[in-house]
XYZ file of C-alpha atoms in Angstrom:
362
model
C 0.000 0.000 0.000
C 1.306 3.448 -0.899
C 0.465 6.716 0.807
C -2.789 8.285 -0.406
C -3.356 12.043 -0.461
C -7.000 13.065 -0.707
C -6.818 16.490 -2.293
C -8.018 18.742 -5.110
C -6.301 21.067 -7.601
C -8.161 24.191 -6.460
C -7.566 23.559 -2.739
C -5.202 26.000 -1.006
C -3.815 23.550 1.538
C -3.677 20.666 -0.946
C -1.181 22.760 -2.900
C 0.993 23.089 0.181
C 0.961 19.358 0.962
C 1.530 18.289 -2.645
C 4.509 20.632 -3.126
C 6.161 19.286 0.024
C 5.571 15.606 -0.786
C 7.027 16.099 -4.265
C 10.145 17.854 -2.957
C 10.609 15.276 -0.200
C 10.440 12.483 -2.766
C 7.544 10.708 -1.061
C 5.880 7.889 -2.974
C 2.173 8.744 -2.872
C -1.008 8.541 -4.903
C -3.233 11.593 -5.120
C -6.950 10.820 -4.951
C -9.358 13.516 -6.106
C -11.611 14.583 -3.227
C -14.894 14.154 -5.082
C -18.280 14.265 -3.418
C -18.222 10.491 -3.036
C -14.732 10.551 -1.502
C -15.825 13.158 1.035
C -18.913 11.135 1.927
C -17.381 7.677 2.041
C -13.786 8.276 3.138
C -12.949 11.722 4.503
C -15.937 12.456 6.746
C -15.988 8.953 8.305
C -12.252 9.188 9.033
C -11.926 12.825 10.119
C -15.415 13.850 11.150
C -15.841 16.763 8.769
C -15.379 17.573 5.062
C -11.814 18.892 4.903
C -8.770 18.410 2.667
C -6.019 17.477 2.363
C -6.140 14.207 4.258
C -3.357 11.649 4.021
C -3.568 7.904 4.638
C -0.097 6.535 5.275
C 1.089 3.235 3.896
C 0.723 1.693 7.375
C -2.907 2.766 7.773
C -2.585 5.971 9.766
C -4.742 8.981 8.836
C -3.263 12.500 9.092
C -5.182 15.729 8.568
C -3.703 19.233 8.291
C -0.757 20.076 6.077
C 1.562 20.971 8.949
C 0.909 17.587 10.551
C 1.488 15.823 7.230
C 4.793 17.644 6.764
C 5.935 17.000 10.318
C 5.108 13.294 9.980
C 7.416 12.869 7.004
C 10.079 15.101 8.534
C 10.162 12.536 11.345
C 10.093 9.316 9.312
C 11.572 10.095 5.877
C 15.239 10.355 5.024
C 16.835 13.391 3.444
C 17.355 17.070 4.257
C 14.813 18.919 6.369
C 12.631 21.888 5.475
C 13.286 23.168 9.012
C 16.531 25.142 9.282
C 18.850 24.148 12.126
C 19.913 27.693 13.009
C 17.820 29.972 15.251
C 17.092 33.053 13.134
C 16.336 31.082 9.997
C 14.166 28.566 11.831
C 12.138 31.268 13.564
C 11.642 33.185 10.318
C 10.541 29.985 8.558
C 7.994 29.212 11.288
C 6.684 32.783 11.283
C 6.221 32.835 7.526
C 4.451 29.478 7.573
C 1.894 30.954 9.987
C 1.658 34.099 7.873
C 0.990 32.218 4.649
C -1.329 29.605 6.109
C -3.426 31.874 8.278
C -3.228 35.441 6.885
C -2.773 35.239 3.144
C -6.103 33.428 3.000
C -7.563 36.967 2.975
C -6.165 38.046 -0.431
C -6.473 34.463 -1.676
C -10.215 34.402 -1.029
C -10.719 37.972 -2.233
C -9.075 37.454 -5.601
C -10.713 34.045 -6.108
C -14.255 35.233 -5.526
C -14.047 38.783 -6.825
C -11.917 38.082 -9.924
C -12.402 34.400 -10.807
C -15.892 33.456 -9.630
C -17.351 31.911 -12.807
C -14.187 29.938 -13.547
C -14.027 28.620 -9.991
C -17.586 27.293 -10.142
C -16.493 25.047 -12.990
C -13.486 23.899 -10.958
C -15.650 23.041 -7.957
C -17.983 21.084 -10.207
C -15.102 19.202 -11.832
C -13.768 18.195 -8.405
C -17.138 17.299 -6.918
C -18.465 15.339 -9.918
C -15.527 14.508 -12.219
C -17.612 12.291 -14.519
C -20.467 14.763 -15.032
C -20.849 16.911 -18.141
C -19.442 20.439 -18.175
C -22.962 21.832 -17.878
C -23.773 19.570 -14.929
C -20.453 20.432 -13.287
C -21.218 24.142 -13.502
C -24.574 23.656 -11.773
C -23.001 21.477 -9.086
C -20.079 23.874 -8.735
C -22.394 26.818 -8.116
C -24.017 24.931 -5.267
C -20.730 23.911 -3.672
C -18.815 27.089 -4.430
C -21.448 29.466 -3.108
C -20.742 28.137 0.377
C -17.077 29.104 0.045
C -17.912 32.495 -1.432
C -20.064 33.086 1.633
C -16.948 33.021 3.826
C -15.628 36.262 2.330
C -17.542 38.696 4.577
C -16.585 36.874 7.791
C -12.957 36.872 6.635
C -13.130 40.663 6.549
C -13.495 40.973 2.774
C -16.019 43.712 1.983
C -16.265 46.868 -0.149
C -14.553 48.948 2.542
C -11.563 46.624 2.989
C -11.031 45.397 -0.586
C -8.964 48.405 -1.755
C -6.660 48.035 1.277
C -6.368 44.274 0.778
C -5.276 44.836 -2.814
C -2.747 47.528 -1.896
C -1.259 45.263 0.789
C -1.142 42.226 -1.495
C 0.480 44.118 -4.361
C 3.082 45.509 -1.949
C 3.765 41.975 -0.711
C 4.198 40.798 -4.300
C 6.677 43.614 -4.932
C 8.686 42.722 -1.817
C 8.751 39.027 -2.673
C 9.672 39.800 -6.281
C 12.692 41.741 -5.038
C 13.667 38.838 -2.790
C 13.324 36.166 -5.473
C 15.530 38.210 -7.780
C 18.383 37.130 -5.490
C 17.285 33.801 -3.975
C 15.474 30.746 -5.307
C 13.577 30.282 -2.033
C 13.074 32.261 1.167
C 16.282 31.182 2.854
C 18.558 29.964 0.093
C 18.459 27.228 -2.539
C 16.332 24.829 -0.427
C 12.642 25.397 0.360
C 11.823 25.860 4.047
C 8.626 25.360 6.002
C 8.077 29.075 5.395
C 8.015 28.512 1.636
C 5.376 25.838 2.155
C 3.254 28.240 4.207
C 3.329 30.777 1.398
C 2.820 28.338 -1.470
C -0.728 27.343 -0.495
C -2.374 30.727 -1.128
C 0.157 31.964 -3.670
C -0.260 28.861 -5.840
C -3.736 27.379 -5.560
C -5.645 30.676 -5.557
C -3.361 33.510 -6.587
C -1.347 31.801 -9.349
C -3.603 29.022 -10.580
C -6.853 31.029 -10.778
C -6.557 32.724 -14.190
C -7.363 36.380 -13.446
C -5.268 36.555 -10.304
C -2.566 34.508 -12.010
C -2.355 37.151 -14.708
C -1.928 39.811 -12.016
C 0.914 37.891 -10.366
C 2.732 37.195 -13.624
C 2.432 40.828 -14.682
C 3.330 42.501 -11.372
C 5.727 39.928 -9.917
C 7.122 37.525 -12.526
C 9.815 36.292 -10.144
C 7.140 35.297 -7.622
C 5.381 33.381 -10.390
C 8.683 31.670 -11.225
C 9.120 30.723 -7.534
C 5.606 29.234 -7.546
C 6.551 27.179 -10.590
C 9.744 25.942 -8.891
C 7.743 24.950 -5.821
C 5.001 23.016 -7.594
C 7.022 21.503 -10.462
C 9.876 20.003 -8.515
C 12.892 19.345 -10.726
C 15.380 18.215 -8.073
C 13.841 16.656 -4.947
C 15.819 16.857 -1.709
C 18.237 19.410 -3.147
C 19.570 22.768 -2.083
C 20.972 24.402 1.042
C 19.973 27.107 3.456
C 22.154 30.214 3.487
C 25.314 29.844 5.592
C 25.877 31.611 8.885
C 22.190 31.738 9.850
C 21.723 34.574 7.370
C 18.240 35.996 6.896
C 18.263 38.133 3.747
C 17.441 41.817 4.210
C 14.897 41.401 1.430
C 12.670 39.453 3.845
C 12.488 42.300 6.374
C 9.602 44.096 4.595
C 7.659 40.814 4.429
C 8.161 40.200 8.148
C 7.212 43.796 8.940
C 3.969 43.374 7.003
C 3.197 40.277 9.071
C 4.050 42.054 12.338
C 1.912 45.052 11.436
C -1.163 43.228 10.171
C -1.387 39.715 11.578
C 0.247 39.820 15.021
C -2.024 42.519 16.554
C -5.067 40.631 15.290
C -3.749 37.376 16.760
C -3.158 39.047 20.127
C -6.799 40.141 20.130
C -7.767 36.578 19.185
C -5.627 35.194 22.015
C -7.295 37.495 24.535
C -10.723 36.463 23.284
C -9.776 32.797 23.391
C -8.541 33.119 26.973
C -11.844 34.698 28.002
C -13.782 31.975 26.184
C -11.748 29.191 27.806
C -12.239 30.688 31.259
C -15.994 30.798 30.745
C -16.281 27.383 29.053
C -14.039 25.037 31.017
C -14.016 21.535 29.591
C -15.889 22.490 26.425
C -14.693 21.555 22.944
C -12.780 24.413 21.351
C -14.888 26.099 18.644
C -13.594 27.050 15.216
C -14.079 30.724 16.043
C -14.408 32.668 19.302
C -16.124 35.737 17.864
C -15.285 38.656 15.606
C -12.094 40.660 16.122
C -10.730 43.922 14.762
C -7.983 43.794 12.158
C -6.228 46.575 10.274
C -4.782 46.541 6.756
C -3.319 49.702 5.225
C -4.963 51.871 7.925
C -8.413 50.396 7.232
C -9.937 48.661 10.261
C -12.746 46.118 10.091
C -13.714 42.843 11.747
C -13.196 39.214 10.853
C -13.569 35.857 12.557
C -11.103 35.061 15.343
C -9.987 31.403 14.878
C -8.098 29.615 17.671
C -6.390 27.450 15.036
C -4.359 30.488 13.965
C -3.057 30.668 17.531
C -1.854 27.066 17.308
C 0.061 27.926 14.167
C 1.680 30.981 15.784
C 2.374 28.955 18.932
C 4.830 26.847 16.923
C 6.990 29.949 16.412
C 6.402 31.192 19.960
C 7.393 27.871 21.517
C 10.580 27.797 19.475
C 11.449 31.409 20.317
C 10.743 31.030 24.028
C 12.743 27.799 24.210
C 15.991 29.249 22.839
C 19.032 29.230 25.089
C 20.626 32.497 26.159
C 23.084 32.829 23.287
C 20.635 31.949 20.529
C 17.914 34.020 22.170
C 20.168 37.067 22.251
C 21.058 36.645 18.569
C 17.393 36.305 17.637
C 16.391 39.329 19.740
C 19.074 41.417 18.053
C 17.688 40.332 14.692
C 14.096 41.057 15.725
C 15.109 44.540 16.866
C 15.614 45.383 13.171
C 11.985 44.503 12.358
C 9.371 47.172 12.957
C 6.542 45.800 15.101
C 8.374 42.661 16.216
C 7.842 43.560 19.874
C 4.266 42.386 19.446
C 5.576 38.902 18.737
C 8.318 39.000 21.377
C 5.814 39.997 24.063
C 2.913 37.931 22.738
C 0.613 36.745 25.530
C -0.860 33.306 24.879
C -2.130 32.200 28.251
C -3.208 28.703 27.271
C -1.172 26.217 25.288
C -2.902 24.441 22.420
C -2.484 21.012 20.855
C -3.895 19.559 17.637
C -4.987 15.994 18.376
C -7.494 13.620 16.810
C -8.172 16.112 14.022
C -9.123 18.985 16.331
C -7.749 21.558 18.726
C -7.485 20.896 22.452
C -5.858 22.546 25.417
C -2.410 21.090 25.909
């Protein structure tokens, strides 16, 4: 039995998992997550309709891309996507959380406000691969409308859209400058940070045709990085930069994260702490309310998901566990990043774990 990845071409997190498995040289079979696969395999195994899901060759089921990656980092041979040195490792963990949990905002905006009709066909093709094109479009409208409905609760509305586009185009410009000098974020080997970014930047923002045209026109080097990530020519190759170097070209990207995402996550953490205090022993919900967020001086509200805290906690745990020498080097580095104090002083009162396909208090 080989590993089986239940996934779909248009799925953000499927793109992340697939890119990693291909680079790591894992022998796997991708199974299209059709309606029947959701009903008969995914929901019975995991409890809800979510992808990607991976069945290992020894019968274990793993859900969530980070968990899939960490599984193979533990059991597969070859170089790691986690840098060994402190600054690089922290930056990689931060940018994974940024890509996974924050870039979903532009990813969903551009998908549903630039590519809607095309995406309905894609949803139909995934849900009912053997149906006619006309039938797929009808089915896709039914499935896709549910996803489109997430846009307002993600903070995507007429007031925020101009700011979201300004921020995204600035991010593209910063990344384009970086990829003019480096193949990946931290050298010639992809890191866990690259895999955080590839989900939204490939499956939605490159692959969807209208947003793909925007990326290729405004940031051709970012488009070339996407192509390197998803069409792996040399698995298990490359090196991280020597001397724990973090390129200066990543500073603007980190500052964008610190300015936009970290304050929102601190609000989410405070809300989660209040929820946990009032609901002792209860199962952790997917959201704990609506929280303020600010992009390009425009403030609105969006859902506050505890899962985003678990993703940030990976970077926090690493940072807080550094020894004195490494911690001092990392703090000196962070002092060059505007807004990094919000991360350094981040207050997460309750530790989270992801077990049995859901969040729990650790």
